[in-house]
JSON list of C-alpha atoms in Angstrom, two decimals:
[
{"chain": "P", "resi": 1370, "resn": "UNK", "atom": "CA", "xyz": [-4.21, -13.97, 7.41]},
{"chain": "P", "resi": 1371, "resn": "UNK", "atom": "CA", "xyz": [-0.78, -14.20, 5.75]},
{"chain": "P", "resi": 1372, "resn": "UNK", "atom": "CA", "xyz": [1.90, -12.68, 7.97]},
{"chain": "P", "resi": 1373, "resn": "UNK", "atom": "CA", "xyz": [4.98, -11.23, 6.29]},
{"chain": "P", "resi": 1374, "resn": "UNK", "atom": "CA", "xyz": [8.32, -11.02, 8.13]},
{"chain": "P", "resi": 1375, "resn": "UNK", "atom": "CA", "xyz": [11.12, -8.87, 6.77]},
{"chain": "P", "resi": 1376, "resn": "UNK", "atom": "CA", "xyz": [14.82, -9.17, 7.54]},
{"chain": "P", "resi": 1377, "resn": "UNK", "atom": "CA", "xyz": [16.96, -7.52, 8.48]},
{"chain": "P", "resi": 1378, "resn": "UNK", "atom": "CA", "xyz": [15.05, -4.78, 10.25]},
{"chain": "P", "resi": 1379, "resn": "UNK", "atom": "CA", "xyz": [17.81, -2.34, 9.49]},
{"chain": "P", "resi": 1380, "resn": "UNK", "atom": "CA", "xyz": [20.58, -2.47, 6.89]},
{"chain": "P", "resi": 1381, "resn": "UNK", "atom": "CA", "xyz": [23.59, -0.18, 7.16]},
{"chain": "P", "resi": 1382, "resn": "UNK", "atom": "CA", "xyz": [25.37, 0.20, 3.83]},
{"chain": "P", "resi": 1383, "resn": "UNK", "atom": "CA", "xyz": [27.32, 2.69, 1.74]},
{"chain": "P", "resi": 1384, "resn": "UNK", "atom": "CA", "xyz": [26.58, 4.11, -1.70]},
{"chain": "P", "resi": 1385, "resn": "UNK", "atom": "CA", "xyz": [27.72, 1.73, -4.40]},
{"chain": "P", "resi": 1386, "resn": "UNK", "atom": "CA", "xyz": [27.17, -1.35, -2.27]},
{"chain": "P", "resi": 1387, "resn": "UNK", "atom": "CA", "xyz": [24.63, -4.11, -2.97]},
{"chain": "P", "resi": 1388, "resn": "UNK", "atom": "CA", "xyz": [21.56, -4.46, -0.76]},
{"chain": "P", "resi": 1389, "resn": "UNK", "atom": "CA", "xyz": [19.68, -7.71, -0.28]},
{"chain": "P", "resi": 1390, "resn": "UNK", "atom": "CA", "xyz": [16.35, -7.52, 1.53]},
{"chain": "P", "resi": 1391, "resn": "UNK", "atom": "CA", "xyz": [14.29, -10.57, 2.48]},
{"chain": "P", "resi": 1392, "resn": "UNK", "atom": "CA", "xyz": [10.62, -11.17, 3.07]},
{"chain": "P", "resi": 1393, "resn": "UNK", "atom": "CA", "xyz": [9.18, -14.43, 4.35]},
{"chain": "P", "resi": 1394, "resn": "UNK", "atom": "CA", "xyz": [5.48, -15.31, 4.24]},
{"chain": "P", "resi": 1395, "resn": "UNK", "atom": "CA", "xyz": [3.67, -17.46, 6.78]},
{"chain": "P", "resi": 1396, "resn": "UNK", "atom": "CA", "xyz": [1.95, -19.32, 3.91]},
{"chain": "P", "resi": 1397, "resn": "UNK", "atom": "CA", "xyz": [2.78, -19.97, 0.28]},
{"chain": "P", "resi": 1398, "resn": "UNK", "atom": "CA", "xyz": [2.24, -16.93, -1.92]},
{"chain": "P", "resi": 1399, "resn": "UNK", "atom": "CA", "xyz": [2.01, -17.21, -5.67]},
{"chain": "P", "resi": 1400, "resn": "UNK", "atom": "CA", "xyz": [4.76, -15.07, -7.15]},
{"chain": "P", "resi": 1401, "resn": "UNK", "atom": "CA", "xyz": [2.12, -13.39, -9.29]},
{"chain": "P", "resi": 1402, "resn": "UNK", "atom": "CA", "xyz": [0.76, -11.75, -6.16]},
{"chain": "P", "resi": 1403, "resn": "UNK", "atom": "CA", "xyz": [3.78, -10.22, -4.45]},
{"chain": "P", "resi": 1404, "resn": "UNK", "atom": "CA", "xyz": [5.04, -6.62, -4.44]},
{"chain": "P", "resi": 1405, "resn": "UNK", "atom": "CA", "xyz": [7.73, -4.35, -3.01]},
{"chain": "P", "resi": 1406, "resn": "UNK", "atom": "CA", "xyz": [7.39, -0.66, -2.14]},
{"chain": "P", "resi": 1407, "resn": "UNK", "atom": "CA", "xyz": [9.85, 2.08, -1.20]},
{"chain": "P", "resi": 1408, "resn": "UNK", "atom": "CA", "xyz": [8.97, 4.80, 1.28]},
{"chain": "P", "resi": 1409, "resn": "UNK", "atom": "CA", "xyz": [10.95, 7.92, 2.10]},
{"chain": "P", "resi": 1410, "resn": "UNK", "atom": "CA", "xyz": [10.27, 10.11, 5.15]},
{"chain": "P", "resi": 1411, "resn": "UNK", "atom": "CA", "xyz": [7.10, 12.16, 4.80]},
{"chain": "P", "resi": 1412, "resn": "UNK", "atom": "CA", "xyz": [6.15, 10.47, 1.54]},
{"chain": "P", "resi": 1413, "resn": "UNK", "atom": "CA", "xyz": [3.69, 7.81, 0.48]},
{"chain": "P", "resi": 1414, "resn": "UNK", "atom": "CA", "xyz": [4.95, 4.35, -0.44]},
{"chain": "P", "resi": 1415, "resn": "UNK", "atom": "CA", "xyz": [6.02, 3.97, -4.09]},
{"chain": "P", "resi": 1416, "resn": "UNK", "atom": "CA", "xyz": [5.54, 0.76, -6.03]},
{"chain": "P", "resi": 1417, "resn": "UNK", "atom": "CA", "xyz": [8.86, -0.79, -7.09]},
{"chain": "P", "resi": 1418, "resn": "UNK", "atom": "CA", "xyz": [8.13, -4.40, -7.98]},
{"chain": "P", "resi": 1419, "resn": "UNK", "atom": "CA", "xyz": [4.94, -6.36, -8.69]},
{"chain": "P", "resi": 1420, "resn": "UNK", "atom": "CA", "xyz": [4.44, -9.99, -9.59]},
{"chain": "P", "resi": 1421, "resn": "UNK", "atom": "CA", "xyz": [7.56, -10.66, -7.50]},
{"chain": "P", "resi": 1422, "resn": "UNK", "atom": "CA", "xyz": [9.94, -9.66, -10.31]},
{"chain": "P", "resi": 1423, "resn": "UNK", "atom": "CA", "xyz": [8.35, -7.07, -12.63]},
{"chain": "P", "resi": 1424, "resn": "UNK", "atom": "CA", "xyz": [9.60, -3.52, -12.26]},
{"chain": "P", "resi": 1425, "resn": "UNK", "atom": "CA", "xyz": [6.97, -0.80, -12.07]},
{"chain": "P", "resi": 1426, "resn": "UNK", "atom": "CA", "xyz": [6.98, 2.01, -14.60]},
{"chain": "P", "resi": 1427, "resn": "UNK", "atom": "CA", "xyz": [9.98, 4.30, -14.24]},
{"chain": "P", "resi": 1428, "resn": "UNK", "atom": "CA", "xyz": [11.84, 2.13, -11.74]},
{"chain": "P", "resi": 1429, "resn": "UNK", "atom": "CA", "xyz": [15.59, 1.80, -12.24]},
{"chain": "P", "resi": 1430, "resn": "UNK", "atom": "CA", "xyz": [16.99, -1.56, -13.33]},
{"chain": "P", "resi": 1431, "resn": "UNK", "atom": "CA", "xyz": [19.17, -1.42, -10.22]},
{"chain": "P", "resi": 1432, "resn": "UNK", "atom": "CA", "xyz": [16.10, -2.82, -8.46]},
{"chain": "P", "resi": 1433, "resn": "UNK", "atom": "CA", "xyz": [15.26, -6.47, -8.96]},
{"chain": "P", "resi": 1434, "resn": "UNK", "atom": "CA", "xyz": [12.89, -8.87, -7.28]},
{"chain": "P", "resi": 1435, "resn": "UNK", "atom": "CA", "xyz": [12.92, -12.63, -7.04]},
{"chain": "P", "resi": 1436, "resn": "UNK", "atom": "CA", "xyz": [11.50, -15.52, -5.09]},
{"chain": "P", "resi": 1437, "resn": "UNK", "atom": "CA", "xyz": [8.60, -17.90, -4.83]},
{"chain": "P", "resi": 1438, "resn": "UNK", "atom": "CA", "xyz": [6.64, -19.88, -2.31]},
{"chain": "P", "resi": 1439, "resn": "UNK", "atom": "CA", "xyz": [7.33, -18.28, 1.05]},
{"chain": "P", "resi": 1440, "resn": "UNK", "atom": "CA", "xyz": [10.66, -16.53, 0.42]},
{"chain": "P", "resi": 1441, "resn": "UNK", "atom": "CA", "xyz": [11.10, -13.38, -1.62]},
{"chain": "P", "resi": 1442, "resn": "UNK", "atom": "CA", "xyz": [14.05, -11.03, -2.13]},
{"chain": "P", "resi": 1443, "resn": "UNK", "atom": "CA", "xyz": [14.53, -7.45, -3.24]},
{"chain": "P", "resi": 1444, "resn": "UNK", "atom": "CA", "xyz": [18.02, -6.64, -4.49]},
{"chain": "P", "resi": 1445, "resn": "UNK", "atom": "CA", "xyz": [19.42, -3.17, -5.10]},
{"chain": "P", "resi": 1446, "resn": "UNK", "atom": "CA", "xyz": [22.53, -3.72, -7.18]},
{"chain": "P", "resi": 1447, "resn": "UNK", "atom": "CA", "xyz": [24.41, -0.48, -6.51]},
{"chain": "P", "resi": 1448, "resn": "UNK", "atom": "CA", "xyz": [23.00, 1.82, -3.88]},
{"chain": "P", "resi": 1449, "resn": "UNK", "atom": "CA", "xyz": [22.53, 5.42, -4.86]},
{"chain": "P", "resi": 1450, "resn": "UNK", "atom": "CA", "xyz": [22.00, 8.16, -2.23]},
{"chain": "P", "resi": 1451, "resn": "UNK", "atom": "CA", "xyz": [18.30, 8.36, -3.14]},
{"chain": "P", "resi": 1452, "resn": "UNK", "atom": "CA", "xyz": [17.82, 4.64, -2.37]},
{"chain": "P", "resi": 1453, "resn": "UNK", "atom": "CA", "xyz": [18.20, 5.09, 1.37]},
{"chain": "P", "resi": 1454, "resn": "UNK", "atom": "CA", "xyz": [14.65, 4.54, 2.56]},
{"chain": "P", "resi": 1455, "resn": "UNK", "atom": "CA", "xyz": [12.29, 1.96, 4.08]},
{"chain": "P", "resi": 1456, "resn": "UNK", "atom": "CA", "xyz": [11.21, -0.98, 1.94]},
{"chain": "P", "resi": 1457, "resn": "UNK", "atom": "CA", "xyz": [8.00, -2.95, 2.42]},
{"chain": "P", "resi": 1458, "resn": "UNK", "atom": "CA", "xyz": [6.85, -6.22, 0.95]},
{"chain": "P", "resi": 1459, "resn": "UNK", "atom": "CA", "xyz": [3.19, -6.97, 0.29]},
{"chain": "P", "resi": 1460, "resn": "UNK", "atom": "CA", "xyz": [1.12, -10.01, -0.62]},
{"chain": "P", "resi": 1461, "resn": "UNK", "atom": "CA", "xyz": [-2.13, -9.77, -2.49]},
{"chain": "P", "resi": 1462, "resn": "UNK", "atom": "CA", "xyz": [-2.92, -13.42, -3.07]},
{"chain": "P", "resi": 1463, "resn": "UNK", "atom": "CA", "xyz": [-5.51, -13.50, -0.32]},
{"chain": "P", "resi": 1464, "resn": "UNK", "atom": "CA", "xyz": [-7.59, -11.17, 1.79]},
{"chain": "P", "resi": 1465, "resn": "UNK", "atom": "CA", "xyz": [-6.74, -9.37, 3.90]},
{"chain": "P", "resi": 1466, "resn": "UNK", "atom": "CA", "xyz": [-3.91, -7.89, 1.85]},
{"chain": "P", "resi": 1467, "resn": "UNK", "atom": "CA", "xyz": [-0.93, -7.59, 4.18]},
{"chain": "P", "resi": 1468, "resn": "UNK", "atom": "CA", "xyz": [2.38, -5.77, 4.34]},
{"chain": "P", "resi": 1469, "resn": "UNK", "atom": "CA", "xyz": [5.64, -6.62, 6.03]},
{"chain": "P", "resi": 1470, "resn": "UNK", "atom": "CA", "xyz": [6.99, -4.42, 8.86]},
{"chain": "P", "resi": 1471, "resn": "UNK", "atom": "CA", "xyz": [9.67, -2.93, 6.63]},
{"chain": "P", "resi": 1472, "resn": "UNK", "atom": "CA", "xyz": [13.45, -2.88, 6.26]},
{"chain": "P", "resi": 1473, "resn": "UNK", "atom": "CA", "xyz": [15.22, 0.43, 6.73]},
{"chain": "P", "resi": 1474, "resn": "UNK", "atom": "CA", "xyz": [18.24, 0.91, 4.50]},
{"chain": "P", "resi": 1475, "resn": "UNK", "atom": "CA", "xyz": [20.50, 3.65, 5.80]},
{"chain": "P", "resi": 1476, "resn": "UNK", "atom": "CA", "xyz": [24.03, 4.85, 5.56]},
{"chain": "R", "resi": 925, "resn": "UNK", "atom": "CA", "xyz": [-1.10, 10.81, -15.14]},
{"chain": "R", "resi": 926, "resn": "UNK", "atom": "CA", "xyz": [-3.54, 9.80, -12.42]},
{"chain": "R", "resi": 927, "resn": "UNK", "atom": "CA", "xyz": [-3.19, 11.67, -9.14]},
{"chain": "R", "resi": 928, "resn": "UNK", "atom": "CA", "xyz": [-5.00, 11.14, -5.85]},
{"chain": "R", "resi": 929, "resn": "UNK", "atom": "CA", "xyz": [-5.64, 13.62, -3.06]},
{"chain": "R", "resi": 930, "resn": "UNK", "atom": "CA", "xyz": [-7.00, 12.85, 0.38]},
{"chain": "R", "resi": 931, "resn": "UNK", "atom": "CA", "xyz": [-9.09, 15.38, 2.30]},
{"chain": "R", "resi": 932, "resn": "UNK", "atom": "CA", "xyz": [-10.93, 15.54, 5.60]},
{"chain": "R", "resi": 933, "resn": "UNK", "atom": "CA", "xyz": [-10.56, 16.50, 9.26]},
{"chain": "R", "resi": 934, "resn": "UNK", "atom": "CA", "xyz": [-7.18, 16.00, 10.85]},
{"chain": "R", "resi": 935, "resn": "UNK", "atom": "CA", "xyz": [-8.66, 15.64, 14.32]},
{"chain": "R", "resi": 936, "resn": "UNK", "atom": "CA", "xyz": [-11.50, 13.36, 15.38]},
{"chain": "R", "resi": 937, "resn": "UNK", "atom": "CA", "xyz": [-12.86, 12.80, 18.87]},
{"chain": "R", "resi": 938, "resn": "UNK", "atom": "CA", "xyz": [-12.96, 9.33, 20.40]},
{"chain": "R", "resi": 939, "resn": "UNK", "atom": "CA", "xyz": [-16.15, 7.37, 19.69]},
{"chain": "R", "resi": 940, "resn": "UNK", "atom": "CA", "xyz": [-16.98, 9.61, 16.71]},
{"chain": "R", "resi": 941, "resn": "UNK", "atom": "CA", "xyz": [-16.81, 8.82, 12.99]},
{"chain": "R", "resi": 942, "resn": "UNK", "atom": "CA", "xyz": [-13.74, 9.45, 10.86]},
{"chain": "R", "resi": 943, "resn": "UNK", "atom": "CA", "xyz": [-14.68, 10.60, 7.34]},
{"chain": "R", "resi": 944, "resn": "UNK", "atom": "CA", "xyz": [-12.19, 11.04, 4.53]},
{"chain": "R", "resi": 945, "resn": "UNK", "atom": "CA", "xyz": [-12.51, 11.63, 0.79]},
{"chain": "R", "resi": 946, "resn": "UNK", "atom": "CA", "xyz": [-10.11, 10.86, -2.04]},
{"chain": "R", "resi": 947, "resn": "UNK", "atom": "CA", "xyz": [-10.36, 12.86, -5.27]},
{"chain": "R", "resi": 948, "resn": "UNK", "atom": "CA", "xyz": [-9.08, 11.32, -8.49]},
{"chain": "R", "resi": 949, "resn": "UNK", "atom": "CA", "xyz": [-7.61, 13.57, -11.18]},
{"chain": "R", "resi": 950, "resn": "UNK", "atom": "CA", "xyz": [-5.77, 13.02, -14.45]},
{"chain": "R", "resi": 951, "resn": "UNK", "atom": "CA", "xyz": [-7.75, 9.92, -15.37]},
{"chain": "R", "resi": 952, "resn": "UNK", "atom": "CA", "xyz": [-11.12, 8.21, -15.01]},
{"chain": "R", "resi": 953, "resn": "UNK", "atom": "CA", "xyz": [-12.39, 6.68, -11.80]},
{"chain": "R", "resi": 954, "resn": "UNK", "atom": "CA", "xyz": [-14.70, 4.47, -13.85]},
{"chain": "R", "resi": 955, "resn": "UNK", "atom": "CA", "xyz": [-11.80, 2.49, -15.22]},
{"chain": "R", "resi": 956, "resn": "UNK", "atom": "CA", "xyz": [-12.08, -1.24, -15.67]},
{"chain": "R", "resi": 957, "resn": "UNK", "atom": "CA", "xyz": [-9.27, -3.18, -14.11]},
{"chain": "R", "resi": 958, "resn": "UNK", "atom": "CA", "xyz": [-8.81, -0.90, -11.13]},
{"chain": "R", "resi": 959, "resn": "UNK", "atom": "CA", "xyz": [-10.18, -0.75, -7.63]},
{"chain": "R", "resi": 960, "resn": "UNK", "atom": "CA", "xyz": [-9.70, 2.25, -5.34]},
{"chain": "R", "resi": 961, "resn": "UNK", "atom": "CA", "xyz": [-8.37, 1.57, -1.89]},
{"chain": "R", "resi": 962, "resn": "UNK", "atom": "CA", "xyz": [-7.67, 2.97, 1.54]},
{"chain": "R", "resi": 963, "resn": "UNK", "atom": "CA", "xyz": [-4.53, 2.09, 3.51]},
{"chain": "R", "resi": 964, "resn": "UNK", "atom": "CA", "xyz": [-3.38, 3.49, 6.82]},
{"chain": "R", "resi": 965, "resn": "UNK", "atom": "CA", "xyz": [-0.01, 3.66, 8.52]},
{"chain": "R", "resi": 966, "resn": "UNK", "atom": "CA", "xyz": [0.59, 3.99, 12.23]},
{"chain": "R", "resi": 967, "resn": "UNK", "atom": "CA", "xyz": [3.81, 3.56, 14.21]},
{"chain": "R", "resi": 968, "resn": "UNK", "atom": "CA", "xyz": [2.35, 0.66, 16.10]},
{"chain": "R", "resi": 969, "resn": "UNK", "atom": "CA", "xyz": [0.83, -1.37, 13.26]},
{"chain": "R", "resi": 970, "resn": "UNK", "atom": "CA", "xyz": [2.74, -0.36, 10.15]},
{"chain": "R", "resi": 971, "resn": "UNK", "atom": "CA", "xyz": [0.88, -0.39, 6.83]},
{"chain": "R", "resi": 972, "resn": "UNK", "atom": "CA", "xyz": [-2.65, -1.74, 7.08]},
{"chain": "R", "resi": 973, "resn": "UNK", "atom": "CA", "xyz": [-5.04, -2.24, 4.18]},
{"chain": "R", "resi": 974, "resn": "UNK", "atom": "CA", "xyz": [-8.52, -0.99, 5.14]},
{"chain": "R", "resi": 975, "resn": "UNK", "atom": "CA", "xyz": [-10.60, -1.77, 2.09]},
{"chain": "R", "resi": 976, "resn": "UNK", "atom": "CA", "xyz": [-11.22, -1.12, -1.60]},
{"chain": "R", "resi": 977, "resn": "UNK", "atom": "CA", "xyz": [-14.06, -0.21, -3.94]},
{"chain": "R", "resi": 978, "resn": "UNK", "atom": "CA", "xyz": [-14.82, -0.56, -7.66]},
{"chain": "R", "resi": 979, "resn": "UNK", "atom": "CA", "xyz": [-16.54, 2.21, -9.57]},
{"chain": "R", "resi": 980, "resn": "UNK", "atom": "CA", "xyz": [-19.67, 0.04, -9.62]},
{"chain": "R", "resi": 981, "resn": "UNK", "atom": "CA", "xyz": [-19.72, 0.04, -5.83]},
{"chain": "R", "resi": 982, "resn": "UNK", "atom": "CA", "xyz": [-18.40, -3.46, -5.25]},
{"chain": "R", "resi": 983, "resn": "UNK", "atom": "CA", "xyz": [-16.28, -3.53, -2.10]},
{"chain": "R", "resi": 984, "resn": "UNK", "atom": "CA", "xyz": [-13.69, -5.56, -0.24]},
{"chain": "R", "resi": 985, "resn": "UNK", "atom": "CA", "xyz": [-12.92, -4.89, 3.43]},
{"chain": "R", "resi": 986, "resn": "UNK", "atom": "CA", "xyz": [-10.27, -5.98, 5.89]},
{"chain": "R", "resi": 987, "resn": "UNK", "atom": "CA", "xyz": [-12.09, -8.36, 8.26]},
{"chain": "R", "resi": 988, "resn": "UNK", "atom": "CA", "xyz": [-10.40, -6.73, 11.25]},
{"chain": "R", "resi": 989, "resn": "UNK", "atom": "CA", "xyz": [-12.12, -3.42, 10.46]},
{"chain": "R", "resi": 990, "resn": "UNK", "atom": "CA", "xyz": [-15.17, -4.55, 8.52]},
{"chain": "R", "resi": 991, "resn": "UNK", "atom": "CA", "xyz": [-17.67, -3.91, 11.31]},
{"chain": "R", "resi": 992, "resn": "UNK", "atom": "CA", "xyz": [-16.67, -0.23, 11.48]},
{"chain": "R", "resi": 993, "resn": "UNK", "atom": "CA", "xyz": [-15.81, 0.62, 7.87]},
{"chain": "R", "resi": 994, "resn": "UNK", "atom": "CA", "xyz": [-17.85, 1.84, 4.93]},
{"chain": "R", "resi": 995, "resn": "UNK", "atom": "CA", "xyz": [-16.26, 2.79, 1.61]},
{"chain": "R", "resi": 996, "resn": "UNK", "atom": "CA", "xyz": [-18.39, 4.50, -1.03]},
{"chain": "R", "resi": 997, "resn": "UNK", "atom": "CA", "xyz": [-17.85, 6.01, -4.47]},
{"chain": "R", "resi": 998, "resn": "UNK", "atom": "CA", "xyz": [-19.26, 9.03, -6.31]},
{"chain": "R", "resi": 999, "resn": "UNK", "atom": "CA", "xyz": [-18.28, 8.68, -9.96]},
{"chain": "R", "resi": 1000, "resn": "UNK", "atom": "CA", "xyz": [-19.78, 12.04, -10.94]},
{"chain": "R", "resi": 1001, "resn": "UNK", "atom": "CA", "xyz": [-17.35, 13.79, -8.59]},
{"chain": "R", "resi": 1002, "resn": "UNK", "atom": "CA", "xyz": [-14.52, 11.31, -9.24]},
{"chain": "R", "resi": 1003, "resn": "UNK", "atom": "CA", "xyz": [-14.31, 10.69, -5.51]},
{"chain": "R", "resi": 1004, "resn": "UNK", "atom": "CA", "xyz": [-14.38, 7.76, -3.15]},
{"chain": "R", "resi": 1005, "resn": "UNK", "atom": "CA", "xyz": [-14.80, 8.00, 0.59]},
{"chain": "R", "resi": 1006, "resn": "UNK", "atom": "CA", "xyz": [-13.98, 6.25, 3.82]},
{"chain": "R", "resi": 1007, "resn": "UNK", "atom": "CA", "xyz": [-16.07, 6.23, 6.98]},
{"chain": "R", "resi": 1008, "resn": "UNK", "atom": "CA", "xyz": [-14.70, 4.61, 10.12]},
{"chain": "R", "resi": 1009, "resn": "UNK", "atom": "CA", "xyz": [-17.04, 4.58, 13.11]},
{"chain": "R", "resi": 1010, "resn": "UNK", "atom": "CA", "xyz": [-16.40, 4.45, 16.85]},
{"chain": "R", "resi": 1011, "resn": "UNK", "atom": "CA", "xyz": [-12.81, 5.58, 16.56]},
{"chain": "R", "resi": 1012, "resn": "UNK", "atom": "CA", "xyz": [-10.26, 5.36, 19.34]},
{"chain": "R", "resi": 1013, "resn": "UNK", "atom": "CA", "xyz": [-6.63, 6.39, 19.78]},
{"chain": "R", "resi": 1014, "resn": "UNK", "atom": "CA", "xyz": [-5.66, 3.18, 17.99]},
{"chain": "R", "resi": 1015, "resn": "UNK", "atom": "CA", "xyz": [-7.10, 4.66, 14.79]},
{"chain": "R", "resi": 1016, "resn": "UNK", "atom": "CA", "xyz": [-4.62, 7.54, 14.84]},
{"chain": "R", "resi": 1017, "resn": "UNK", "atom": "CA", "xyz": [-2.61, 7.15, 11.65]},
{"chain": "R", "resi": 1018, "resn": "UNK", "atom": "CA", "xyz": [-1.68, 8.54, 8.28]},
{"chain": "R", "resi": 1019, "resn": "UNK", "atom": "CA", "xyz": [-4.43, 7.53, 5.87]},
{"chain": "R", "resi": 1020, "resn": "UNK", "atom": "CA", "xyz": [-3.61, 6.97, 2.20]},
{"chain": "R", "resi": 1021, "resn": "UNK", "atom": "CA", "xyz": [-5.85, 6.41, -0.77]},
{"chain": "R", "resi": 1022, "resn": "UNK", "atom": "CA", "xyz": [-4.49, 4.43, -3.69]},
{"chain": "R", "resi": 1023, "resn": "UNK", "atom": "CA", "xyz": [-5.35, 3.00, -7.09]},
{"chain": "R", "resi": 1024, "resn": "UNK", "atom": "CA", "xyz": [-5.30, -0.77, -7.01]},
{"chain": "R", "resi": 1025, "resn": "UNK", "atom": "CA", "xyz": [-5.11, -3.30, -9.80]},
{"chain": "R", "resi": 1026, "resn": "UNK", "atom": "CA", "xyz": [-7.65, -6.09, -10.08]},
{"chain": "R", "resi": 1027, "resn": "UNK", "atom": "CA", "xyz": [-7.23, -9.57, -11.53]},
{"chain": "R", "resi": 1028, "resn": "UNK", "atom": "CA", "xyz": [-10.44, -10.60, -13.25]},
{"chain": "R", "resi": 1029, "resn": "UNK", "atom": "CA", "xyz": [-9.20, -14.14, -13.83]},
{"chain": "R", "resi": 1030, "resn": "UNK", "atom": "CA", "xyz": [-8.93, -14.86, -10.12]},
{"chain": "R", "resi": 1031, "resn": "UNK", "atom": "CA", "xyz": [-11.22, -12.19, -8.74]},
{"chain": "R", "resi": 1032, "resn": "UNK", "atom": "CA", "xyz": [-8.33, -10.86, -6.67]},
{"chain": "R", "resi": 1033, "resn": "UNK", "atom": "CA", "xyz": [-7.24, -7.42, -5.68]},
{"chain": "R", "resi": 1034, "resn": "UNK", "atom": "CA", "xyz": [-3.73, -6.49, -6.70]},
{"chain": "R", "resi": 1035, "resn": "UNK", "atom": "CA", "xyz": [-0.93, -4.08, -5.95]},
{"chain": "R", "resi": 1036, "resn": "UNK", "atom": "CA", "xyz": [-1.27, -0.31, -5.41]},
{"chain": "R", "resi": 1037, "resn": "UNK", "atom": "CA", "xyz": [0.39, 1.58, -8.25]},
{"chain": "R", "resi": 1038, "resn": "UNK", "atom": "CA", "xyz": [-0.68, 5.16, -7.53]},
{"chain": "R", "resi": 1039, "resn": "UNK", "atom": "CA", "xyz": [-0.87, 6.66, -4.05]},
{"chain": "R", "resi": 1040, "resn": "UNK", "atom": "CA", "xyz": [-2.10, 9.90, -2.60]},
{"chain": "R", "resi": 1041, "resn": "UNK", "atom": "CA", "xyz": [0.25, 11.90, -0.38]},
{"chain": "R", "resi": 1042, "resn": "UNK", "atom": "CA", "xyz": [-1.60, 10.87, 2.75]},
{"chain": "R", "resi": 1043, "resn": "UNK", "atom": "CA", "xyz": [-3.46, 12.71, 5.47]},
{"chain": "R", "resi": 1044, "resn": "UNK", "atom": "CA", "xyz": [-2.67, 12.57, 9.18]},
{"chain": "R", "resi": 1045, "resn": "UNK", "atom": "CA", "xyz": [-5.67, 11.85, 11.38]},
{"chain": "R", "resi": 1046, "resn": "UNK", "atom": "CA", "xyz": [-5.38, 12.10, 15.14]},
{"chain": "R", "resi": 1047, "resn": "UNK", "atom": "CA", "xyz": [-8.05, 10.73, 17.45]},
{"chain": "R", "resi": 1048, "resn": "UNK", "atom": "CA", "xyz": [-8.11, 12.80, 20.61]},
{"chain": "R", "resi": 1049, "resn": "UNK", "atom": "CA", "xyz": [-10.55, 14.69, 22.78]}
]
C-alpha cells in the first residue's frame, strides 16, 4: 500500500498570501495518477487537480499542481477567503487507492 | 450535471450489516469510462477508499475491507449499493459515494470527480 504524508499539517496564512502544500509518497507514483482535493467543513471533498497538474473543471487558475516520483506540490498563488479549507492528496496508481491525512489552511 | 445522493440508516448496531445506496441523477450510470465508488471518512482514519463498481458489475475492493464488503449496481434504478458486514465502532464514519474515472489503457481506477454530500453512519447499540 502506498502511504501518503502531507506537510505541514496546518498552515496559517492571510488572504493574498501564497500557500505551498506538500505530499510525499512512500513509493514512486506516476504523475498521471495523482490528485488533490479541497474539503470545507460539512462538505464532501471537491476535486481540484488530477494527473498531478491538470485543473478540474471550474477550478480557478490560482490553484496549480506539480511534482513527480514521490514528491508532489499544490500551490495556491493568492489565497482568497474561500480557499481556507483542508486539502488532501490522493494516489490512484495502485490499489488500494490512498489519501494523505490532509493539510489544514487557516487564517 | 451528474449528482449523487447517499441514503440509508444513520444508526447501525454492532455486529450487524451496514447498507447504503447511492442514486445517480443528471446522467447515465451505464457510462463507459466511469466506475462508481464508495469512500468513508472518520476522524481516526481520514479518507478511506472502500471499493468501486462498473455498470457491468465488475468490482474493485480495498483489501483491508474486502472480506466484509459487497458493492452492487442496479442500472434500471440508476443506483449502486454498499453492504458492510459485522460492523463495529471503528466503522463509524461519514460515507460518500463518488463517480470515478477509469483508465482502460492500464486497467486502473482514477480520481473521483463527482461526490455525493455524504451520510453519517454511527455504529452503536
